[in-house]
Short mmCIF file of C-alpha atoms in Angstrom, two decimals:
data_model
loop_
_atom_site.label_atom_id
_atom_site.label_comp_id
_atom_site.label_asym_id
_atom_site.label_seq_id
_atom_site.Cartn_x
_atom_site.Cartn_y
_atom_site.Cartn_z
CA MET A 14 122.32 -11.38 105.27
CA THR A 15 120.34 -12.38 102.22
CA ASN A 16 116.78 -11.27 101.83
CA PRO A 17 114.29 -14.05 102.03
CA GLN A 18 112.75 -15.00 98.67
CA PRO A 19 109.02 -14.31 98.44
CA PRO A 20 106.81 -17.46 98.17
CA GLN A 21 105.86 -18.37 94.63
CA THR A 22 102.18 -17.90 93.55
CA SER A 23 100.22 -20.74 91.98
CA LEU A 24 100.63 -18.97 88.56
CA GLN A 25 104.38 -18.87 88.98
CA ARG A 26 104.45 -22.44 89.98
CA SER A 27 102.36 -23.46 87.00
CA GLN A 28 104.56 -21.36 84.77
CA ALA A 29 107.62 -23.10 86.21
CA LYS A 30 106.09 -26.55 85.64
CA LEU A 31 105.28 -25.70 82.10
CA LEU A 32 108.84 -24.55 81.41
CA SER A 33 110.24 -27.59 82.95
CA PHE A 34 107.97 -29.80 81.01
CA LEU A 35 108.77 -28.09 77.72
CA ALA A 36 112.62 -28.14 78.64
CA SER A 37 112.30 -32.00 79.35
CA ALA A 38 110.23 -32.55 76.29
CA ASN A 39 113.10 -31.48 74.05
CA LEU A 40 110.67 -30.19 71.51
CA SER A 41 111.56 -29.80 67.68
CA LYS A 42 111.56 -25.86 67.75
CA LEU A 43 111.61 -25.49 63.94
CA GLY A 44 108.74 -28.05 63.52
CA VAL A 45 106.60 -26.54 66.18
CA ALA A 46 107.20 -22.97 64.99
CA SER A 47 106.31 -23.98 61.46
CA LEU A 48 103.14 -25.67 62.61
CA VAL A 49 102.23 -22.55 64.72
CA VAL A 50 102.72 -20.24 61.78
CA VAL A 51 100.64 -22.47 59.49
CA SER A 52 97.89 -22.85 62.22
CA LEU A 53 97.77 -19.02 62.83
CA SER A 54 97.72 -18.34 59.16
CA PHE A 55 94.85 -20.82 58.65
CA VAL A 56 92.92 -19.29 61.63
CA THR A 57 93.42 -15.87 60.21
CA PHE A 58 92.24 -16.97 56.60
CA VAL A 59 89.13 -18.51 58.07
CA ALA A 60 88.41 -15.49 60.21
CA LEU A 61 88.76 -13.21 56.96
CA GLN A 62 86.44 -15.54 54.99
CA ILE A 63 83.93 -15.46 57.73
CA ALA A 64 84.29 -11.73 58.04
CA ASP A 65 83.83 -11.26 54.33
CA ARG A 66 80.70 -13.59 54.10
CA THR A 67 79.12 -11.75 57.04
CA LYS A 68 80.03 -8.13 55.96
CA VAL A 69 77.10 -6.11 55.09
CA HIS A 70 77.44 -4.37 51.65
CA ARG A 71 75.22 -1.19 51.36
CA LEU A 72 74.50 -0.04 47.84
CA LYS A 73 72.45 2.81 46.45
CA LEU A 74 70.63 2.36 43.20
CA ALA A 75 69.68 5.31 41.27
CA ALA A 76 66.48 4.39 39.48
CA GLY A 77 64.63 7.31 37.93
CA ALA A 78 61.11 8.49 38.66
CA ILE A 79 58.96 6.59 41.34
CA GLN A 80 56.21 5.85 38.77
CA GLY A 81 58.64 4.65 36.19
CA GLU A 82 59.33 1.05 35.16
CA SER A 83 62.96 1.12 36.05
CA TYR A 84 62.25 2.26 39.64
CA VAL A 85 59.56 -0.26 40.14
CA ILE A 86 61.71 -3.16 38.87
CA SER A 87 64.67 -1.88 40.94
CA LYS A 88 62.48 -2.09 43.98
CA SER A 89 61.73 -5.74 43.22
CA ILE A 90 65.47 -6.42 42.73
CA GLU A 91 66.14 -4.80 46.18
CA GLN A 92 63.47 -7.10 47.70
CA VAL A 93 64.58 -10.43 46.07
CA VAL A 94 68.37 -9.74 46.45
CA GLU A 95 68.01 -8.96 50.23
CA LYS A 96 65.94 -12.20 50.65
CA TYR A 97 68.65 -14.44 49.36
CA HIS A 98 71.65 -12.35 50.44
CA PRO A 99 70.74 -10.50 53.62
CA ASN A 100 74.30 -9.09 53.70
CA ILE A 101 73.60 -7.05 50.48
CA GLN A 102 71.38 -4.08 51.39
CA ILE A 103 70.24 -1.99 48.47
CA GLU A 104 68.58 1.41 48.73
CA VAL A 105 66.62 2.44 45.65
CA ILE A 106 66.71 6.27 45.01
CA LYS A 107 64.45 8.29 42.86
CA THR A 108 66.20 10.53 40.39
CA GLY A 109 65.46 12.77 37.25
CA GLY A 110 66.36 9.95 34.86
CA THR A 111 69.31 8.44 32.93
CA ALA A 112 71.62 11.40 32.86
CA GLU A 113 71.48 12.13 36.62
CA ASN A 114 71.82 8.39 37.24
CA ILE A 115 75.03 8.17 35.15
CA GLN A 116 76.38 11.24 36.80
CA ARG A 117 75.79 9.97 40.33
CA LEU A 118 77.29 6.66 39.40
CA GLU A 119 80.51 8.24 37.90
CA GLU A 120 80.82 10.28 41.19
CA ASN A 121 80.21 7.11 43.23
CA GLN A 122 77.34 8.76 44.92
CA VAL A 123 75.42 5.58 43.95
CA GLN A 124 76.84 2.22 43.27
CA LEU A 125 74.07 0.96 40.99
CA ALA A 126 72.02 2.75 38.37
CA THR A 127 69.42 2.21 35.62
CA ALA A 128 70.19 3.83 32.19
CA GLN A 129 69.02 4.08 28.56
CA ALA A 130 71.71 2.25 26.53
CA ASP A 131 72.00 5.14 24.08
CA VAL A 132 73.27 7.64 26.63
CA PRO A 133 77.02 7.80 27.05
CA VAL A 134 78.22 6.46 30.31
CA GLY A 135 81.36 7.47 32.42
CA ALA A 136 84.61 5.51 32.54
CA SER A 137 83.56 3.97 35.95
CA ALA A 138 80.31 2.44 34.71
CA ARG A 139 80.07 -1.41 34.22
CA LEU A 140 77.26 -3.38 32.82
CA ILE A 141 75.33 -6.01 34.86
CA SER A 142 72.37 -6.71 32.57
CA ILE A 143 69.77 -5.80 30.19
CA LEU A 144 66.51 -5.00 32.03
CA TYR A 145 63.91 -4.39 29.18
CA PRO A 146 63.55 -2.46 25.88
CA ASP A 147 62.46 1.13 25.77
CA ARG A 148 60.64 2.40 22.71
CA PHE A 149 60.87 6.04 21.26
CA GLN A 150 57.25 7.08 21.40
CA LEU A 151 55.98 10.35 19.65
CA ILE A 152 52.50 11.40 20.57
CA VAL A 153 50.45 14.12 18.88
CA PRO A 154 46.70 15.19 19.26
CA ASN A 155 44.31 13.30 16.86
CA ASN A 156 43.67 16.55 14.86
CA SER A 157 47.39 17.36 14.44
CA PRO A 158 48.88 17.79 10.98
CA ILE A 159 52.01 16.07 12.35
CA ASN A 160 52.50 12.65 10.49
CA GLN A 161 56.24 12.29 10.61
CA PHE A 162 59.16 13.34 12.75
CA SER A 163 60.27 16.09 10.39
CA ASP A 164 56.84 17.87 10.77
CA LEU A 165 57.88 18.70 14.29
CA LYS A 166 60.13 21.66 13.10
CA GLY A 167 59.08 24.84 14.82
CA LYS A 168 56.68 22.97 17.24
CA ARG A 169 56.35 22.85 21.08
CA ILE A 170 57.55 19.54 22.40
CA SER A 171 56.26 18.18 25.69
CA LEU A 172 59.80 17.12 26.97
CA PRO A 173 62.10 18.21 29.74
CA LYS A 174 65.48 19.39 28.50
CA THR A 175 67.25 17.09 30.84
CA GLY A 176 67.95 13.36 31.03
CA GLY A 177 68.31 10.54 28.56
CA GLN A 178 64.95 11.17 26.78
CA PHE A 179 66.03 14.65 25.74
CA GLN A 180 69.34 13.30 24.31
CA SER A 181 67.57 10.64 22.31
CA PHE A 182 65.28 13.15 20.94
CA VAL A 183 68.13 15.48 19.80
CA ASN A 184 69.86 12.42 18.12
CA VAL A 185 66.77 11.48 16.22
CA ALA A 186 66.29 15.03 15.18
CA ALA A 187 69.84 15.36 13.93
CA HIS A 188 69.27 12.30 11.72
CA PHE A 189 66.31 14.05 10.06
CA GLY A 190 68.47 17.34 9.59
CA LEU A 191 66.92 19.15 12.56
CA ALA A 192 68.67 20.95 15.46
CA GLU A 193 67.62 21.59 19.03
CA SER A 194 66.92 25.26 18.23
CA ASP A 195 64.22 24.19 15.71
CA PHE A 196 61.95 23.18 18.69
CA THR A 197 60.40 24.75 21.82
CA PHE A 198 60.57 22.46 24.76
CA VAL A 199 57.69 22.55 27.50
CA GLY A 200 57.88 21.24 31.03
CA GLU A 201 60.50 21.40 33.63
CA THR A 202 59.69 17.89 34.66
CA GLU A 203 58.08 14.93 32.95
CA LEU A 204 54.96 15.41 35.12
CA ALA A 205 54.78 19.13 34.14
CA ALA A 206 55.42 18.25 30.53
CA ASN A 207 52.40 15.69 30.59
CA GLU A 208 50.13 18.35 32.03
CA ALA A 209 51.25 20.79 29.29
CA PHE A 210 50.31 18.41 26.61
CA LEU A 211 46.92 17.47 28.12
CA ARG A 212 46.18 21.24 28.34
CA ASN A 213 47.00 21.63 24.59
CA GLN A 214 50.11 23.76 25.53
CA ALA A 215 52.32 21.40 23.47
CA ASP A 216 52.06 20.10 19.94
CA ALA A 217 53.72 16.77 20.54
CA ALA A 218 55.10 14.62 23.35
CA PHE A 219 58.28 12.50 23.15
CA ARG A 220 59.11 9.59 25.48
CA VAL A 221 61.67 6.90 25.72
CA ARG A 222 59.68 4.37 27.67
CA ALA A 223 58.58 0.66 27.88
CA LEU A 224 55.31 -0.23 26.09
CA VAL A 225 52.09 0.48 27.93
CA ASN A 226 53.95 3.06 30.14
CA PRO A 227 51.44 4.56 32.67
CA SER A 228 52.23 8.19 31.65
CA ILE A 229 51.93 7.60 27.99
CA LEU A 230 48.76 5.60 28.60
CA GLN A 231 47.33 8.66 30.38
CA LEU A 232 48.20 10.78 27.30
CA VAL A 233 46.44 8.59 24.76
CA GLN A 234 43.79 6.55 26.69
CA ASN A 235 40.89 9.04 26.05
CA GLY A 236 41.31 8.65 22.27
CA SER A 237 42.34 12.24 21.77
CA ALA A 238 45.88 11.57 20.88
CA ARG A 239 47.69 9.24 18.48
CA LEU A 240 51.12 7.72 17.99
CA VAL A 241 53.44 8.77 15.21
CA PRO A 242 55.98 6.26 13.66
CA ILE A 243 59.71 7.04 13.80
CA PRO A 244 61.19 4.99 10.97
CA GLN A 245 64.74 4.51 9.69
CA ALA A 246 66.07 2.95 12.91
CA ALA A 247 68.55 0.70 11.07
CA ALA A 248 70.02 3.75 9.42
CA MET A 249 70.27 5.62 12.68
CA LYS A 250 72.06 2.60 14.19
CA ILE A 251 75.15 3.45 11.91
CA LYS A 252 75.86 6.62 13.91
CA TYR A 253 74.22 5.45 17.22
CA PRO A 254 75.06 1.71 17.73
CA ALA A 255 72.78 1.40 20.68
CA PHE A 256 69.74 2.18 18.51
CA GLU A 257 67.60 -0.87 17.51
CA VAL A 258 64.72 -1.38 15.08
CA GLY A 259 61.52 -1.51 17.14
CA ILE A 260 57.82 -1.85 16.84
CA ILE A 261 54.90 -0.50 18.71
CA PRO A 262 52.32 -3.32 18.08
CA GLN A 263 48.75 -2.42 16.90
CA GLY A 264 46.37 -2.17 19.96
CA ALA A 265 49.45 -1.75 22.30
CA TYR A 266 47.45 0.93 24.30
CA ARG A 267 43.93 0.03 23.57
CA GLY A 268 42.28 -2.82 21.74
CA ASN A 269 39.08 -1.36 20.49
CA PRO A 270 39.41 0.97 18.68
CA PRO A 271 43.07 0.02 18.53
CA ILE A 272 45.79 2.42 19.60
CA PRO A 273 47.94 2.54 17.64
CA ALA A 274 45.69 1.58 14.69
CA ILE A 275 48.51 -0.39 12.92
CA ASP A 276 52.10 -1.63 13.79
CA LEU A 277 54.33 1.41 13.97
CA ALA A 278 58.04 1.47 13.26
CA THR A 279 60.08 3.20 15.82
CA VAL A 280 63.50 3.06 17.51
CA GLN A 281 64.32 0.89 20.38
CA VAL A 282 66.99 1.05 23.06
CA GLN A 283 67.68 -1.17 25.96
CA ARG A 284 67.24 -0.19 29.52
CA THR A 285 70.38 -1.38 31.39
CA LEU A 286 71.45 -1.98 34.98
CA LEU A 287 74.91 -0.49 35.65
CA ALA A 288 77.28 -0.85 38.57
CA HIS A 289 80.31 1.17 39.58
CA GLU A 290 83.57 -0.60 38.80
CA LYS A 291 84.73 -0.68 42.33
CA VAL A 292 81.84 -2.56 43.73
CA ASP A 293 82.99 -6.08 44.85
CA PRO A 294 82.79 -8.47 42.10
CA GLU A 295 81.30 -11.16 44.48
CA VAL A 296 78.59 -8.82 45.33
CA ILE A 297 77.72 -8.15 41.76
CA ARG A 298 77.81 -11.77 40.87
CA ASN A 299 75.19 -12.52 43.56
CA ILE A 300 73.00 -9.70 42.33
CA THR A 301 73.44 -10.94 38.74
CA MET A 302 72.57 -14.43 39.83
CA VAL A 303 69.28 -13.27 41.51
CA ILE A 304 68.05 -11.22 38.66
CA MET A 305 68.87 -13.92 36.18
CA GLU A 306 67.65 -16.85 38.09
CA ARG A 307 64.73 -15.36 40.17
CA ARG A 308 62.83 -13.65 37.58
CA GLN A 309 59.43 -15.03 38.66
CA GLU A 310 60.07 -13.95 42.11
CA LEU A 311 60.97 -10.52 40.78
CA ALA A 312 57.78 -10.32 38.87
CA ASN A 313 55.75 -11.42 42.02
CA ALA A 314 57.31 -8.49 43.97
CA ILE A 315 55.81 -6.07 41.44
CA ALA A 316 52.36 -4.81 42.19
CA GLN A 317 51.61 -3.17 38.83
CA ASP A 318 50.32 -5.83 36.31
CA ASP A 319 51.42 -3.81 33.34
CA ILE A 320 55.09 -3.76 34.58
CA LYS A 321 55.37 -7.45 35.62
CA PRO A 322 55.85 -8.74 31.96
CA LEU A 323 58.95 -6.50 31.56
CA VAL A 324 60.86 -8.91 33.82
CA ALA A 325 60.87 -11.57 31.03
CA ASN A 326 63.10 -9.24 29.02
CA ILE A 327 66.09 -9.47 31.55
CA ASN A 328 69.05 -10.79 29.72
CA PRO A 329 72.82 -10.79 29.68
CA PRO A 330 74.33 -7.86 27.71
CA SER A 331 75.24 -8.77 24.18
CA ARG A 332 78.73 -7.95 22.99
CA ASP A 333 77.38 -6.66 19.70
CA SER A 334 74.55 -4.57 21.18
CA GLY A 335 76.38 -1.29 20.67
CA ILE A 336 76.27 -0.56 24.39
CA GLY A 337 79.52 1.19 25.23
CA ALA A 338 80.17 0.17 28.87
CA PRO A 339 82.13 -3.07 29.51
CA ILE A 340 80.63 -5.93 31.59
CA HIS A 341 81.42 -5.89 35.39
CA PRO A 342 83.78 -8.55 36.26
CA GLY A 343 81.30 -9.98 38.84
CA SER A 344 78.62 -10.35 36.12
CA GLN A 345 81.08 -11.78 33.69
CA ALA A 346 82.01 -14.34 36.23
CA TYR A 347 78.41 -15.36 36.37
CA TYR A 348 77.77 -15.31 32.65
CA GLU A 349 80.74 -17.34 31.74
CA ARG A 350 80.19 -20.08 34.39
CA ASP A 351 79.89 -23.66 33.34
CA LYS A 352 77.64 -26.06 35.21
CA PRO A 353 79.93 -26.92 38.10
CA SER A 354 80.49 -30.41 39.44
CA PHE A 355 79.81 -31.34 42.97
CA VAL A 356 83.52 -30.80 43.72
CA GLN A 357 83.69 -27.51 41.79
CA GLU A 358 80.58 -26.13 43.39
CA ASN A 359 81.78 -27.09 46.86
CA ALA A 360 85.53 -26.56 46.38
CA ASP A 361 85.82 -23.90 48.97
CA PHE A 362 84.05 -26.01 51.49
CA LEU A 363 85.94 -29.20 50.62
CA ALA A 364 89.30 -27.32 50.59
CA LEU A 365 88.37 -25.96 54.14
CA ILE A 366 87.62 -29.55 55.39
CA LEU A 367 90.86 -30.84 53.70
CA THR A 368 92.84 -28.00 55.33
CA ILE A 369 91.37 -28.67 58.81
CA PHE A 370 92.04 -32.39 58.43
CA LEU A 371 95.69 -31.85 57.43
CA LEU A 372 96.06 -29.32 60.15
CA LEU A 373 94.80 -31.76 62.82
CA TRP A 374 96.71 -34.63 61.37
CA SER A 375 99.94 -32.34 61.58
CA TRP A 376 99.16 -31.49 65.21
CA GLY A 377 98.52 -35.28 65.91
CA LEU A 378 101.97 -36.11 64.49
CA GLU A 379 103.56 -33.41 66.51
CA LEU A 380 101.81 -34.44 69.70
CA LYS A 381 102.70 -38.05 69.15
CA ARG A 382 106.34 -37.05 68.57
CA LEU A 383 106.13 -34.97 71.73
CA LEU A 384 104.60 -37.94 73.81
CA VAL A 385 107.41 -40.24 72.40
CA ARG A 386 110.03 -37.72 73.54
CA VAL A 387 108.46 -37.29 76.91
CA GLN A 388 108.31 -41.12 77.37
CA LYS A 389 111.90 -41.39 76.27
CA ASN A 390 112.95 -38.71 78.67
CA ALA A 391 111.10 -40.39 81.54
CA ALA A 392 112.88 -43.66 80.71
CA ASP A 393 116.17 -41.81 80.49
CA GLU A 394 115.74 -40.55 84.06
CA TYR A 395 115.33 -44.01 85.28
CA SER A 396 118.28 -45.15 83.34
CA LYS A 397 120.43 -42.33 84.80
CA LYS A 398 119.42 -43.30 88.27
CA VAL A 399 120.35 -46.89 87.59
CA ILE A 400 123.70 -45.96 86.11
CA HIS A 401 124.46 -43.77 89.12
CA LEU A 402 123.64 -46.79 91.35
CA LEU A 403 125.83 -48.92 89.07
CA ASN A 404 128.81 -46.63 89.52
CA GLU A 405 128.35 -46.55 93.29
CA VAL A 406 128.44 -50.46 93.62
CA PRO A 407 132.15 -51.01 93.13
CA LYS A 408 132.75 -48.44 96.03
CA SER A 409 130.58 -50.29 98.46
CA ASN A 410 132.55 -52.24 100.96
CA ASP A 411 129.57 -53.17 103.23
CA LEU A 412 126.93 -55.70 102.71
CA ARG A 413 124.34 -53.55 104.15
CA GLN A 414 125.13 -50.72 101.61
CA LEU A 415 124.69 -53.23 98.85
CA GLU A 416 121.42 -54.34 100.30
CA VAL A 417 120.20 -50.61 100.28
CA LYS A 418 121.23 -50.25 96.64
CA ARG A 419 119.56 -53.54 95.82
CA GLU A 420 116.39 -52.20 97.29
CA GLU A 421 116.68 -48.91 95.40
CA LEU A 422 117.05 -50.86 92.24
CA LEU A 423 113.80 -52.71 93.08
CA LYS A 424 111.95 -49.50 93.81
CA LEU A 425 113.04 -48.03 90.42
CA LEU A 426 111.82 -51.24 88.69
CA THR A 427 108.51 -50.95 90.50
CA SER A 428 108.15 -47.28 89.57
CA ALA A 429 109.09 -47.86 85.96
CA VAL A 430 106.52 -50.74 85.63
CA ASN A 431 103.77 -48.38 87.01
CA ASP A 432 104.81 -45.72 84.61
CA LEU A 433 104.82 -48.16 81.85
CA ASP A 434 101.16 -49.03 82.72
CA LYS A 435 100.32 -45.34 82.68
CA ASP A 436 101.94 -44.82 79.39
CA VAL A 437 104.51 -42.35 80.89
CA ILE A 438 107.20 -44.32 79.26
CA SER A 439 106.91 -46.54 76.20
CA GLU A 440 107.39 -50.33 75.83
CA GLU A 441 110.56 -49.61 73.81
CA SER A 442 112.00 -47.34 76.37
CA PHE A 443 111.13 -49.62 79.23
CA GLN A 444 112.97 -52.55 77.62
CA SER A 445 116.12 -50.36 77.20
CA PHE A 446 115.89 -49.41 80.91
CA ARG A 447 115.30 -53.04 81.74
CA VAL A 448 118.64 -54.09 80.17
CA ILE A 449 120.49 -51.39 82.18
CA TRP A 450 118.71 -52.32 85.40
CA GLN A 451 119.49 -55.94 84.95
CA ILE A 452 123.19 -55.22 84.50
CA ALA A 453 123.06 -53.15 87.68
CA LEU A 454 121.33 -55.90 89.59
CA ASP A 455 123.90 -58.41 88.41
CA THR A 456 126.76 -56.11 89.46
CA VAL A 457 125.21 -55.78 92.91
CA ARG A 458 125.06 -59.64 93.07
CA GLU A 459 128.64 -60.08 92.08
CA ARG A 460 129.81 -57.29 94.45
CA ARG A 461 128.03 -58.98 97.26
CA ILE A 462 129.68 -62.43 96.58
CA THR A 463 132.88 -60.76 96.42
CA LEU A 464 132.32 -58.95 99.88
CA TYR A 465 130.93 -62.07 101.47
CA GLN A 466 133.97 -64.08 100.45
CA GLN A 467 136.34 -61.56 101.74
CA GLN A 468 134.61 -61.38 105.19
CA SER A 469 133.96 -65.28 105.51
CA PRO A 470 136.20 -67.30 103.25
CA SER A 471 135.35 -70.58 104.53
CA VAL A 472 131.53 -70.20 104.17
CA PRO A 473 129.96 -70.36 100.66
CA PRO A 474 128.25 -67.07 99.56
CA PRO A 475 124.47 -67.04 99.60
CA GLN A 476 122.68 -67.60 96.33
CA VAL A 477 121.05 -64.40 94.86
CA SER A 478 118.58 -64.70 92.04
CA ARG A 479 119.08 -62.63 88.88
CA THR A 480 115.54 -61.09 89.12
CA PRO A 481 113.66 -59.91 92.20
#
């Protein structure tokens, strides 16, 4: 005794119908498989693009002391970049200066950093831009006998023995034949060094800062201190390529009486913005675009009026500037851009639209082919039924059997016409079916005449039309 089969669920029935439909459709397996692969690849590509565009990139920027120009400008960069690119989040970090910034960048503790151009960077550092020029500024009391750099030998220097400023001082001293051991350095931090100078606990102060730097202004504003020139910058550049000839203009720190009293020669180096080599080039490109094209907004984001003008100095790095670090690929892509045409500017979007169109067109063609196959299969089913009836006609020896077959043919024709109206079968398939159907009907008519003559030879057979 066989076990009864459990009734099919609606899901099983739907699956069976689907399998039956696919089997009857006689799909082109290779074509559909290829189209599915292309579609899935495209969907994956679009998903990855969307994910990349919406991914939040969190970067840390080492920017020096909070009161310094590089820190203030870095905060404005953070604000404006995040305004135009919310997926780029920048955290500005206070540090002890260039040396610490470069070390943190090399260790990838931070991804962005400001630095003096004359301080050697690590292998991972890449240039984004020039921010502004720093000048070497040597300050001494008004009554000091120090009138040139070489007079500093044996003196107390208000300068922490760390950071880029200290390295710059040592390099200038070496040019004038002096060594680190020829000086006594006062102050563990720049703030402590400033306090030591103001309390006459130091004979001179050395700073590498932008003009009108607040800490230098604090040292000279009461008129009790003056600036000493540092000449021979062009000669120093031979050994230190990042050095440039600079000027501290007359009256830069006070107009009446002017401080300095005359234009003073000095050494100038660029303050740079660096990135770690592993930062996404597209992220760096967007940062570069903002700082190069949104300078007015960067300035507006700065509260200190004496720092705002420095933003005007933001420029691409020059290849002959003597700065050792290569340019980051993301920044390079921005600097080397040409003005794009509409098509170039929107190439990604247009390519996306074209891909979608081609994909929809391919699916449309495949669905059309599927519909044609389904219509042909439906017509073939009608034709098979007609052929089956056609094969049965010669075996019929009874007029009533023939009449039944004739009625079946008429029902098939009626059903086929209805399916034609519903686009279940195509016009071409219907015409092919119609030819076979007419042959079957003619065969029924001829067989009917034959049987009628056999049964009533003396009576003429009835007339039967060729079409119903």
